[in-house]
């Protein structure tokens, strides 16, 4: 008989802030680099390709004394029934005893930890004097990319964004995103000073930016190499499945490339297609981001260099943030305790 | 926000009976044979070999409209802290929507479903006139093997059993097992009529039996081929990990062999070592047990034949039984409902 704490999405939202999540995700990347964490093989199953599937990502983190898994399901037809298309559930266990400790809704955590990932790439690899951020994608994950990046890079003055499928709608979507960005930043005790703008020209967005974050489910490159200014950093966050690609593979040719997990990046990340097309060699991946955070490798080597962080999303992000939510919920006596 | 029902081991014990579990496990095997169920790749990780490990078994069952996973952990040092060495947790989801439905303690279910597996092998493959059952192993899983087999084979008159490591202790362990067997059978509305006996000679036990069930963590064969009577059926239930072996590999040479899952049997089941030693060819496995239950293949072909059921334990058993517990708990308004 174990006591398990169950945390709903609303409870997670009450206890977590993006700034703490960034620190937790950095900690997970560092533990991985120190061999104090492991990512286990992903289980993926398609009930009906593109319509219904599920994946189980799992792993362990010594520093958090946990192991566990996140199961994410996609059921496109849920829309008709008024249910979310994507649902995620995280289950964590005590690493020393194997006891189940918490069942946590993974929805809000996924947004926070994915935002943290993009921002950690920016903070570690972008030029310190970066002022212009361009975000491709205007979906539910995007406000968290923006908030996390503004928290990590207070020098950013303007964020432009584009809805790549319907670029003419970009301007109209900004207000909704701004509201969430402001809320997320305020919960971290930080007031936004950057201007947020929606634009309709992909080329213009790329040409004027110091930092680019891609956060879409695209399966074909949306930006061309010749648009990218020297010194630009790109955090590619959308590609997390074989066949997905957001940026021109040629951008990899002279870029300094980091990943969250070597195996995942090569198989399902933004690196996948450039490698398969022979435009990039996996041996040229400098390192996993945790090695950079731990000072084992050098990040950006010049102000002219293009840098890329290929963030595929690893279980350790979800697990460390679920553990953080659990600790905070316990402190505040929140969550439902059940015996299992 | 999904409503999840949490069932503790005590609650599972209140709602489930072995007879219903046998029917459910047969249903899972049949669905697998009909391609209406899938077993997904197992995730296995050793924190410290032999001391601490965990595995995640997962899959889906169309007929139950569920998918999910069971995570089982082994932490040998838990004994010192007064915690169980083995702990298991099952999480099930609605297959049509992906919503989490239940978090269920897997402890009692594992005993019931493993007992059911051994008994289904016996019922489908043993001679109908079998009277003598011999069980090797006297651990916590054994009463369920015995009860499920007596429920399935009312003609069995005597059950002998042996504790293979300390055979002289066998007789003294019978009372404890008898008590659990009687309770498990009574919950299925069946009174035990067979005699239960502990014996100290492995050879004697094998020589006099019509049916043998092996339920140990042995890593070397405990019974020799020349002891086995013509017409004997063996349900080998203990081997579930590479390196485990309970019976002489030569017994496979002329036996009619069925398995629960081809891949698992060849990699981690009783078949593994005979195949690796060249004593048995995996092409000679007749079929998975679900094909037999569905009448796609013939079972025993003569009264003289040796039959073997290699039961490695598959996620579908755990999932279908957890779904059964969930339905019964809902009917009885039991379990703790939480929002996640």
XYZ file of C-alpha atoms in Angstrom:
680
model
C 0.000 0.000 0.000
C 1.554 3.296 -1.092
C 0.309 6.816 -0.708
C 0.159 8.469 -4.126
C -0.447 12.158 -4.663
C -2.669 12.982 -7.629
C -2.229 16.421 -9.189
C -4.679 17.812 -11.710
C -3.639 20.294 -14.362
C -5.218 23.142 -12.389
C -3.215 22.197 -9.300
C 0.012 21.949 -11.292
C -0.667 25.407 -12.684
C -1.051 26.773 -9.149
C 2.247 25.428 -7.847
C 4.641 25.823 -10.768
C 6.253 28.870 -12.323
C 8.268 28.972 -15.548
C 11.445 30.314 -13.889
C 11.659 27.348 -11.499
C 10.871 25.002 -14.386
C 13.789 26.391 -16.419
C 16.114 25.675 -13.482
C 14.658 22.162 -13.093
C 15.029 21.328 -16.802
C 18.632 22.601 -16.774
C 19.197 20.325 -13.811
C 17.802 17.360 -15.753
C 20.056 18.087 -18.756
C 23.051 18.373 -16.420
C 22.265 15.110 -14.666
C 22.047 13.393 -18.036
C 25.477 14.757 -18.940
C 26.836 13.499 -15.603
C 25.378 10.014 -16.197
C 23.139 10.524 -13.186
C 20.037 10.220 -15.364
C 18.942 7.856 -18.121
C 16.461 8.086 -20.976
C 14.854 4.701 -21.675
C 13.616 3.503 -25.088
C 10.397 5.134 -26.228
C 7.312 2.990 -26.854
C 5.266 4.345 -29.752
C 2.104 2.846 -31.200
C -0.200 4.073 -33.932
C -3.812 2.961 -33.631
C -4.550 4.801 -36.854
C -1.707 6.818 -38.392
C -2.229 10.554 -37.943
C -5.571 9.955 -36.217
C -4.817 8.092 -33.013
C -1.504 7.149 -31.431
C 0.271 7.082 -28.120
C 3.827 7.157 -26.812
C 5.425 6.288 -23.519
C 8.629 8.144 -22.644
C 10.418 7.050 -19.506
C 13.647 7.448 -17.588
C 15.277 8.082 -14.231
C 16.963 10.977 -12.433
C 19.233 10.235 -9.486
C 19.307 13.833 -8.325
C 15.526 13.896 -7.980
C 15.445 10.298 -6.657
C 12.729 9.408 -9.166
C 11.988 7.356 -12.161
C 8.829 7.232 -14.175
C 7.050 7.792 -17.404
C 4.856 10.133 -19.362
C 2.187 8.647 -21.594
C 0.884 11.016 -24.257
C -2.037 10.155 -26.482
C -3.266 11.794 -29.666
C -6.886 11.233 -30.661
C -7.811 13.649 -33.401
C -11.477 12.641 -33.317
C -11.741 13.823 -29.697
C -12.538 17.278 -31.043
C -15.978 16.037 -32.073
C -16.620 14.867 -28.495
C -15.377 18.103 -26.951
C -12.295 16.384 -25.490
C -8.685 17.484 -25.934
C -6.854 15.887 -28.853
C -3.684 15.505 -26.849
C -3.669 14.145 -23.321
C -0.706 13.351 -21.131
C -0.256 11.629 -17.804
C 2.932 11.295 -15.784
C 3.548 8.644 -13.160
C 6.566 8.960 -10.888
C 8.168 6.487 -8.514
C 10.709 6.712 -5.728
C 14.010 5.548 -7.234
C 15.313 4.076 -3.956
C 12.225 1.990 -3.120
C 10.137 1.710 -6.301
C 7.051 3.060 -4.533
C 4.641 5.022 -6.731
C 4.671 8.638 -5.567
C 2.545 10.741 -7.866
C 0.137 10.700 -10.777
C 0.308 14.071 -12.458
C -1.557 15.590 -15.382
C 1.170 16.262 -17.935
C -0.615 18.997 -19.897
C 0.572 22.209 -18.277
C 3.943 20.660 -17.410
C 4.510 19.850 -21.078
C 3.969 23.499 -21.986
C 6.280 24.783 -19.242
C 9.041 22.242 -19.829
C 8.945 22.704 -23.608
C 9.148 26.473 -23.173
C 12.061 25.950 -20.816
C 13.869 23.772 -23.372
C 13.661 26.348 -26.161
C 14.771 29.092 -23.798
C 17.718 27.107 -22.409
C 18.924 26.702 -25.987
C 18.637 30.453 -26.488
C 20.302 31.390 -23.209
C 23.226 29.008 -23.772
C 23.819 29.646 -27.467
C 22.406 32.985 -28.659
C 24.552 36.117 -28.768
C 24.296 37.923 -25.439
C 23.312 41.150 -27.270
C 20.331 39.490 -29.033
C 17.366 41.862 -29.243
C 14.991 40.345 -31.800
C 13.210 37.042 -31.286
C 11.178 35.451 -34.074
C 8.815 32.619 -33.220
C 7.367 30.374 -35.919
C 4.077 28.903 -34.810
C 1.306 30.475 -32.768
C -0.206 27.437 -31.081
C -0.813 26.612 -27.440
C 2.868 25.921 -26.703
C 4.138 29.233 -28.077
C 3.368 31.627 -25.198
C 5.548 29.418 -22.992
C 8.440 29.576 -25.487
C 8.181 33.348 -25.464
C 7.784 33.769 -21.713
C 10.635 31.378 -20.914
C 12.915 33.122 -23.413
C 12.093 36.608 -22.110
C 12.706 35.382 -18.546
C 16.084 33.973 -19.618
C 17.104 36.832 -21.955
C 15.984 40.164 -20.499
C 17.747 42.009 -23.348
C 15.190 40.869 -25.943
C 13.239 43.944 -27.030
C 10.870 42.599 -29.634
C 9.185 39.282 -30.339
C 7.670 38.801 -33.771
C 5.682 35.717 -34.566
C 3.979 34.069 -37.476
C 1.242 31.505 -37.970
C 2.926 29.660 -40.845
C -0.144 28.009 -42.360
C -2.261 31.194 -42.364
C 0.289 34.038 -42.056
C -2.401 36.671 -42.575
C -3.956 35.597 -39.287
C -0.766 36.194 -37.283
C -1.554 39.759 -36.191
C -4.968 38.739 -34.933
C -3.564 35.959 -32.757
C -1.098 38.136 -30.853
C -3.476 39.402 -28.160
C -4.303 35.904 -26.971
C -0.637 34.971 -26.810
C 0.333 38.217 -25.059
C -2.144 37.573 -22.292
C -0.703 34.128 -21.526
C 2.899 35.364 -21.831
C 2.196 38.109 -19.300
C 0.511 35.699 -16.878
C 3.329 33.158 -17.143
C 5.971 35.853 -16.612
C 4.125 37.464 -13.724
C 3.953 34.118 -11.945
C 7.743 34.111 -12.129
C 7.771 37.624 -10.710
C 8.875 39.195 -13.979
C 7.147 41.904 -15.990
C 7.369 41.743 -19.766
C 9.044 44.718 -21.402
C 9.438 43.325 -24.952
C 6.939 44.232 -27.663
C 4.976 41.337 -29.223
C 3.979 41.509 -32.899
C 2.412 39.182 -35.444
C 3.748 39.403 -38.998
C 2.757 37.791 -42.257
C 6.153 37.458 -43.977
C 8.311 34.518 -42.992
C 11.305 35.984 -44.816
C 11.016 39.327 -43.035
C 10.740 37.621 -39.655
C 13.841 35.523 -40.240
C 15.919 38.358 -41.746
C 15.461 40.687 -38.817
C 15.919 38.273 -35.958
C 18.846 37.351 -33.723
C 17.044 34.355 -32.291
C 14.499 32.026 -33.928
C 12.316 29.471 -32.208
C 10.367 26.991 -34.325
C 7.367 25.425 -32.616
C 5.202 23.784 -35.292
C 4.273 20.261 -36.459
C 5.652 21.070 -39.944
C 6.824 18.330 -42.282
C 8.587 20.641 -44.719
C 11.175 23.378 -44.157
C 9.595 26.775 -43.587
C 12.706 28.966 -43.671
C 15.476 29.237 -46.210
C 19.164 29.340 -45.469
C 19.799 32.639 -47.297
C 17.349 34.502 -45.061
C 19.248 33.611 -41.879
C 21.596 36.381 -40.624
C 25.098 35.458 -39.484
C 25.119 35.052 -35.717
C 21.539 33.800 -35.500
C 20.596 31.165 -32.975
C 17.795 28.698 -33.766
C 16.016 26.592 -31.144
C 14.121 23.964 -33.154
C 11.492 22.635 -30.804
C 8.699 21.340 -33.040
C 10.315 18.232 -34.557
C 9.724 15.288 -32.267
C 8.739 12.573 -34.707
C 10.283 10.993 -37.788
C 9.434 13.026 -40.886
C 9.012 16.379 -39.159
C 11.228 19.246 -40.363
C 10.978 22.986 -39.772
C 14.133 24.560 -41.237
C 16.152 24.223 -44.443
C 18.600 21.346 -44.019
C 21.365 23.489 -45.532
C 21.317 25.685 -42.414
C 22.952 22.752 -40.607
C 25.955 22.756 -42.968
C 27.961 25.428 -41.171
C 26.071 25.599 -37.908
C 27.251 24.666 -34.433
C 24.644 22.096 -33.418
C 23.564 20.920 -29.976
C 20.795 18.452 -29.106
C 18.921 17.343 -25.992
C 19.431 13.632 -26.655
C 21.717 12.297 -29.367
C 19.663 9.243 -30.253
C 16.322 11.034 -30.333
C 17.696 13.979 -32.298
C 19.138 11.735 -34.993
C 16.003 9.600 -35.215
C 13.111 11.994 -34.685
C 14.510 15.516 -34.298
C 15.264 18.424 -36.607
C 18.612 16.724 -37.356
C 16.941 13.624 -38.808
C 16.235 14.749 -42.352
C 19.428 16.781 -42.966
C 21.381 13.692 -41.874
C 19.320 11.394 -44.113
C 19.729 13.809 -47.026
C 23.501 13.904 -46.511
C 23.508 17.636 -45.727
C 24.698 17.065 -42.188
C 26.782 14.425 -40.472
C 25.732 13.270 -37.034
C 29.400 13.246 -36.016
C 29.231 17.031 -36.326
C 26.723 17.379 -33.509
C 28.889 19.151 -30.935
C 27.268 17.626 -27.866
C 24.129 17.268 -25.833
C 23.056 20.515 -24.214
C 23.800 19.111 -20.751
C 27.496 18.882 -21.663
C 27.392 22.554 -22.610
C 25.616 23.506 -19.364
C 28.226 21.510 -17.442
C 31.066 23.337 -19.228
C 32.370 20.168 -20.865
C 32.212 21.758 -24.326
C 32.288 25.265 -25.719
C 29.055 26.814 -27.001
C 29.063 29.661 -29.507
C 32.586 30.389 -30.771
C 31.987 33.688 -32.616
C 29.393 36.408 -33.134
C 29.031 35.313 -36.782
C 28.311 31.662 -36.118
C 24.893 30.078 -36.645
C 23.949 27.949 -33.641
C 21.172 25.366 -33.444
C 19.594 23.601 -30.492
C 17.555 20.589 -31.597
C 15.117 19.971 -28.752
C 13.158 16.760 -29.279
C 11.719 16.640 -25.764
C 12.922 14.012 -23.326
C 11.183 12.231 -20.465
C 13.660 13.719 -17.987
C 12.121 17.154 -18.521
C 8.669 15.851 -17.659
C 9.845 13.793 -14.726
C 11.951 16.482 -13.078
C 9.152 19.038 -13.432
C 6.554 16.570 -12.116
C 8.849 15.976 -9.133
C 9.109 19.748 -8.636
C 5.310 20.056 -8.754
C 5.033 17.215 -6.250
C 7.450 18.887 -3.801
C 5.651 22.216 -4.106
C 2.221 20.594 -3.744
C 3.370 18.799 -0.583
C 4.636 22.107 0.858
C 1.269 23.690 0.192
C -0.752 20.647 1.242
C -2.295 20.477 -2.220
C -3.293 17.514 -4.363
C -5.367 14.491 -3.589
C -3.688 11.736 -1.577
C -4.885 8.237 -2.433
C -3.812 4.784 -1.357
C -2.913 2.401 -4.118
C -9.489 17.005 -16.694
C -10.226 13.294 -16.455
C -11.788 11.312 -13.656
C -9.485 8.468 -12.685
C -10.459 5.646 -10.356
C -7.718 4.535 -7.984
C -7.924 0.970 -6.698
C -5.772 -0.280 -3.845
C -4.746 -3.898 -3.531
C -7.344 -4.459 -0.802
C -10.089 -3.096 -3.060
C -8.963 -5.243 -5.987
C -9.074 -8.271 -3.717
C -12.667 -7.440 -2.769
C -13.955 -7.192 -6.338
C -12.105 -9.937 -8.204
C -12.415 -13.698 -8.143
C -10.101 -16.190 -9.829
C -12.815 -17.748 -11.986
C -13.674 -14.423 -13.631
C -9.978 -13.694 -14.027
C -9.431 -16.973 -15.890
C -12.201 -15.986 -18.313
C -10.714 -12.499 -18.732
C -7.190 -13.815 -19.390
C -8.562 -16.302 -21.937
C -10.293 -13.357 -23.573
C -7.005 -11.451 -23.743
C -5.192 -14.422 -25.328
C -8.008 -14.779 -27.847
C -7.972 -11.090 -28.747
C -4.229 -11.319 -29.326
C -4.789 -14.252 -31.667
C -7.458 -12.243 -33.503
C -5.121 -9.250 -33.898
C -7.471 -7.250 -31.733
C -4.763 -6.752 -29.132
C -1.095 -5.815 -29.265
C 1.845 -6.300 -26.921
C 4.276 -3.388 -27.121
C 8.045 -3.576 -26.566
C 9.065 -3.981 -22.941
C 11.213 -1.337 -21.274
C 13.627 -2.880 -18.781
C 16.240 -1.090 -16.711
C 18.602 -2.345 -14.060
C 19.609 0.201 -11.445
C 21.831 -2.440 -9.851
C 21.686 -5.937 -11.349
C 19.825 -8.368 -9.090
C 19.281 -5.649 -6.480
C 17.102 -3.011 -8.087
C 15.389 -2.948 -11.462
C 12.119 -2.065 -13.122
C 10.158 -3.019 -16.200
C 7.286 -1.452 -18.079
C 5.015 -3.818 -19.997
C 2.341 -2.241 -22.144
C -0.213 -2.991 -24.809
C -3.791 -2.556 -25.981
C -6.984 -4.610 -26.105
C -9.744 -3.601 -28.498
C -12.331 -5.824 -26.849
C -11.823 -4.090 -23.500
C -11.410 -0.676 -25.183
C -8.233 -0.047 -23.199
C -4.550 0.402 -23.473
C -2.056 0.876 -20.750
C 0.935 -0.353 -18.877
C 2.112 -2.139 -15.779
C 5.300 -0.951 -14.133
C 6.912 -3.477 -11.819
C 9.890 -2.644 -9.637
C 12.227 -4.904 -7.724
C 14.140 -3.392 -4.815
C 15.720 -6.180 -2.795
C 16.888 -3.788 -0.070
C 13.268 -2.831 0.682
C 13.156 -5.780 3.083
C 15.342 -3.832 5.513
C 12.848 -0.955 5.444
C 9.824 -3.228 5.879
C 8.611 -2.546 2.348
C 7.725 -5.156 -0.291
C 10.578 -6.120 -2.615
C 8.277 -6.216 -5.611
C 5.762 -3.484 -6.341
C 3.519 -3.094 -9.355
C 1.241 -0.367 -10.624
C -1.088 -0.495 -13.600
C -2.385 2.539 -15.450
C -5.182 2.101 -17.986
C -6.548 4.444 -20.612
C -9.653 4.539 -22.766
C -8.563 3.305 -26.186
C -11.084 5.445 -28.093
C -10.245 8.755 -26.400
C -6.880 8.329 -24.657
C -8.335 9.460 -21.332
C -6.718 7.935 -18.249
C -9.286 5.716 -16.539
C -7.704 3.912 -13.635
C -4.596 3.565 -11.502
C -4.609 0.111 -10.017
C -2.294 -1.672 -7.606
C -0.952 -4.581 -9.641
C -0.010 -6.859 -6.726
C -3.091 -9.030 -6.249
C -3.906 -8.880 -9.968
C -0.474 -10.280 -10.808
C -1.142 -13.278 -8.566
C -4.607 -13.909 -10.033
C -3.611 -13.437 -13.660
C -0.485 -15.582 -13.303
C -2.532 -18.317 -11.676
C -5.005 -18.031 -14.524
C -2.235 -18.377 -17.118
C -0.861 -21.600 -15.655
C -4.372 -23.021 -15.361
C -5.369 -22.079 -18.917
C -2.323 -24.008 -20.126
C -3.441 -27.002 -18.073
C -7.073 -26.836 -19.125
C -6.209 -26.539 -22.819
C -3.388 -29.064 -22.984
C -3.473 -31.592 -20.135
C -5.213 -34.937 -20.535
C -8.829 -34.603 -19.494
C -8.408 -37.534 -17.068
C -5.500 -35.853 -15.223
C -5.686 -36.532 -11.490
C -2.289 -35.600 -10.080
C -0.906 -32.067 -10.104
C 2.668 -31.350 -9.029
C 3.669 -27.767 -8.309
C 7.309 -26.758 -8.062
C 7.712 -23.692 -5.891
C 5.850 -22.730 -2.736
C 6.024 -18.928 -2.881
C 3.316 -16.282 -2.788
C 2.165 -16.964 -6.362
C 1.664 -20.702 -5.893
C -1.729 -20.808 -4.103
C -3.178 -18.988 -7.117
C -1.702 -21.537 -9.544
C -3.287 -24.295 -7.513
C -6.663 -22.640 -7.022
C -6.970 -21.631 -10.688
C -6.025 -25.138 -11.818
C -8.500 -26.828 -9.453
C -11.215 -24.431 -10.624
C -10.417 -25.304 -14.256
C -9.833 -29.040 -13.754
C -12.299 -30.416 -11.192
C -10.989 -33.948 -11.831
C -7.669 -33.247 -10.098
C -7.609 -35.309 -6.891
C -4.240 -34.548 -5.411
C -1.804 -31.626 -5.511
C 1.726 -32.291 -4.344
C 4.197 -29.473 -4.059
C 7.822 -28.885 -3.293
C 9.965 -25.994 -2.108
C 12.883 -26.702 -4.452
C 15.619 -24.873 -2.507
C 14.722 -26.414 0.864
C 12.663 -29.516 -0.012
C 12.573 -30.678 3.613
C 10.500 -27.592 4.427
C 7.776 -28.409 1.890
C 5.452 -30.285 4.254
C 5.550 -27.451 6.775
C 4.543 -24.868 4.162
C 1.387 -26.646 2.992
C -0.979 -25.305 5.671
C -0.318 -21.686 4.699
C -0.887 -22.456 1.018
C -4.009 -24.519 1.699
C -5.602 -21.627 3.531
C -5.103 -19.238 0.607
C -6.181 -21.840 -1.976
C -9.409 -22.420 -0.073
C -10.117 -18.693 0.224
C -9.423 -18.069 -3.464
C -11.627 -20.985 -4.513
C -14.449 -20.031 -2.151
C -14.521 -16.544 -3.633
C -15.199 -18.241 -6.966
C -17.955 -20.252 -5.316
C -16.016 -23.510 -5.517
C -15.039 -25.818 -2.664
C -11.713 -27.604 -2.892
C -11.928 -31.404 -2.918
C -8.315 -32.216 -3.885
C -5.802 -33.160 -1.210
C -2.751 -30.890 -0.846
C 0.599 -32.379 0.186
C 4.174 -31.178 0.478
C 6.898 -33.629 -0.525
C 10.667 -33.565 -0.369
C 11.571 -35.563 -3.488
C 11.491 -33.760 -6.805
C 11.805 -37.019 -8.717
C 8.867 -38.605 -6.894
C 6.700 -35.560 -7.521
C 7.441 -35.531 -11.237
C 7.087 -39.311 -11.690
C 3.632 -39.489 -10.222
C 2.060 -36.430 -11.813
C -0.145 -35.879 -14.851
C 0.300 -32.136 -14.726
C 3.292 -30.077 -13.574
C 3.368 -26.356 -12.914
C 6.722 -24.652 -12.337
C 6.560 -21.354 -10.467
C 10.087 -20.481 -9.311
C 12.839 -17.955 -10.166
C 15.222 -20.849 -10.932
C 18.190 -20.390 -13.242
C 18.930 -24.071 -13.661
C 16.698 -26.991 -14.630
C 15.089 -28.651 -11.621
C 13.520 -31.686 -13.307
C 15.021 -34.287 -15.584
C 13.503 -35.577 -18.773
C 13.569 -39.250 -17.748
C 11.333 -38.536 -14.738
C 8.517 -37.147 -16.875
C 5.708 -39.662 -17.625
C 4.327 -39.904 -21.171
C 1.212 -37.745 -21.446
C 2.355 -35.173 -18.897
C 1.489 -31.522 -19.342
C 3.860 -28.826 -18.056
C 2.873 -25.192 -17.541
C 6.187 -23.355 -17.094
C 5.271 -20.085 -15.451
C 8.403 -18.991 -13.578
C 10.706 -18.032 -16.458
C 10.118 -14.419 -17.374
C 13.630 -13.093 -17.768
C 16.671 -14.035 -19.841
C 18.689 -16.743 -18.066
C 15.813 -18.290 -16.130
C 15.137 -21.987 -16.685
C 13.074 -24.494 -14.697
C 12.980 -27.728 -16.693
C 15.492 -29.881 -18.580
C 15.829 -28.495 -22.114
C 15.628 -32.054 -23.510
C 11.958 -32.205 -22.458
C 11.281 -29.799 -25.325
C 12.692 -32.205 -27.918
C 9.527 -34.237 -28.430
C 7.009 -31.978 -26.755
C 4.096 -30.070 -28.292
C 4.892 -26.504 -27.240
C 2.627 -23.477 -26.908
C 3.555 -20.008 -25.651
C 1.720 -16.858 -24.577
C 3.791 -14.544 -26.788
C 6.245 -15.794 -29.381
C 8.787 -13.031 -29.027
C 8.807 -13.011 -25.246
C 8.953 -16.805 -25.015
C 11.960 -16.997 -27.308
C 13.765 -14.143 -25.556
C 12.907 -14.499 -21.890
C 10.735 -17.591 -21.437
C 11.332 -21.262 -20.689
C 12.001 -21.750 -24.433
C 14.964 -19.371 -24.413
C 17.737 -21.646 -23.199
C 16.701 -24.849 -25.033
C 16.661 -22.776 -28.233
C 20.065 -21.225 -27.485
C 21.484 -24.662 -26.650
C 20.166 -26.094 -29.923
C 17.853 -28.565 -28.162
C 14.748 -26.909 -29.544
C 13.926 -24.954 -32.663
C 11.646 -21.956 -32.343
C 9.966 -23.013 -35.585
C 8.635 -25.997 -33.627
C 6.565 -23.812 -31.301
C 3.073 -24.853 -32.407
C 1.408 -21.504 -31.746
C 0.469 -18.929 -29.199
C -2.113 -20.187 -26.715
C -4.708 -17.747 -28.098
C -4.617 -19.582 -31.438
C -5.358 -22.802 -29.574
C -8.220 -21.214 -27.614
C -9.604 -19.873 -30.884
C -9.452 -23.319 -32.490
C -6.937 -22.247 -35.127
C -4.564 -25.065 -34.168
C -4.882 -28.448 -32.537
C -3.704 -28.891 -28.933
C -2.748 -32.304 -27.548
C -2.740 -34.970 -30.286
C -2.418 -38.115 -28.161
C -2.570 -39.350 -24.589
C 1.152 -40.125 -24.738
C 2.312 -36.714 -25.850
C 4.224 -34.309 -23.586
C 2.727 -30.804 -23.822
C 4.276 -27.548 -22.617
C 2.801 -24.112 -22.114
C 5.521 -21.478 -21.751
C 3.835 -18.578 -19.945
C 6.114 -15.556 -19.742
C 3.423 -13.146 -18.578
C 2.157 -10.464 -20.943
C 0.800 -6.997 -20.326
C -2.557 -7.984 -21.805
C -3.247 -10.224 -18.808
C -2.670 -7.334 -16.416
C -4.612 -4.856 -18.481
C -7.679 -6.988 -19.064
C -7.843 -7.922 -15.378
C -7.361 -4.314 -14.288
C -10.228 -3.399 -16.632
C -12.347 -6.133 -15.068
C -11.535 -4.822 -11.577
C -12.454 -1.331 -12.736
C -15.839 -2.445 -14.073
C -16.617 -4.377 -10.903
C -15.480 -1.513 -8.677
C -17.719 0.905 -10.591
C -20.679 -1.462 -10.124
C -20.032 -1.563 -6.393
C -19.184 2.123 -6.096
C -15.755 1.256 -4.795
C -12.362 2.896 -5.306
C -11.296 6.476 -4.954
C -12.267 8.826 -7.781
C -9.750 11.611 -8.415
C -9.460 14.306 -11.034
C -6.222 14.430 -12.934
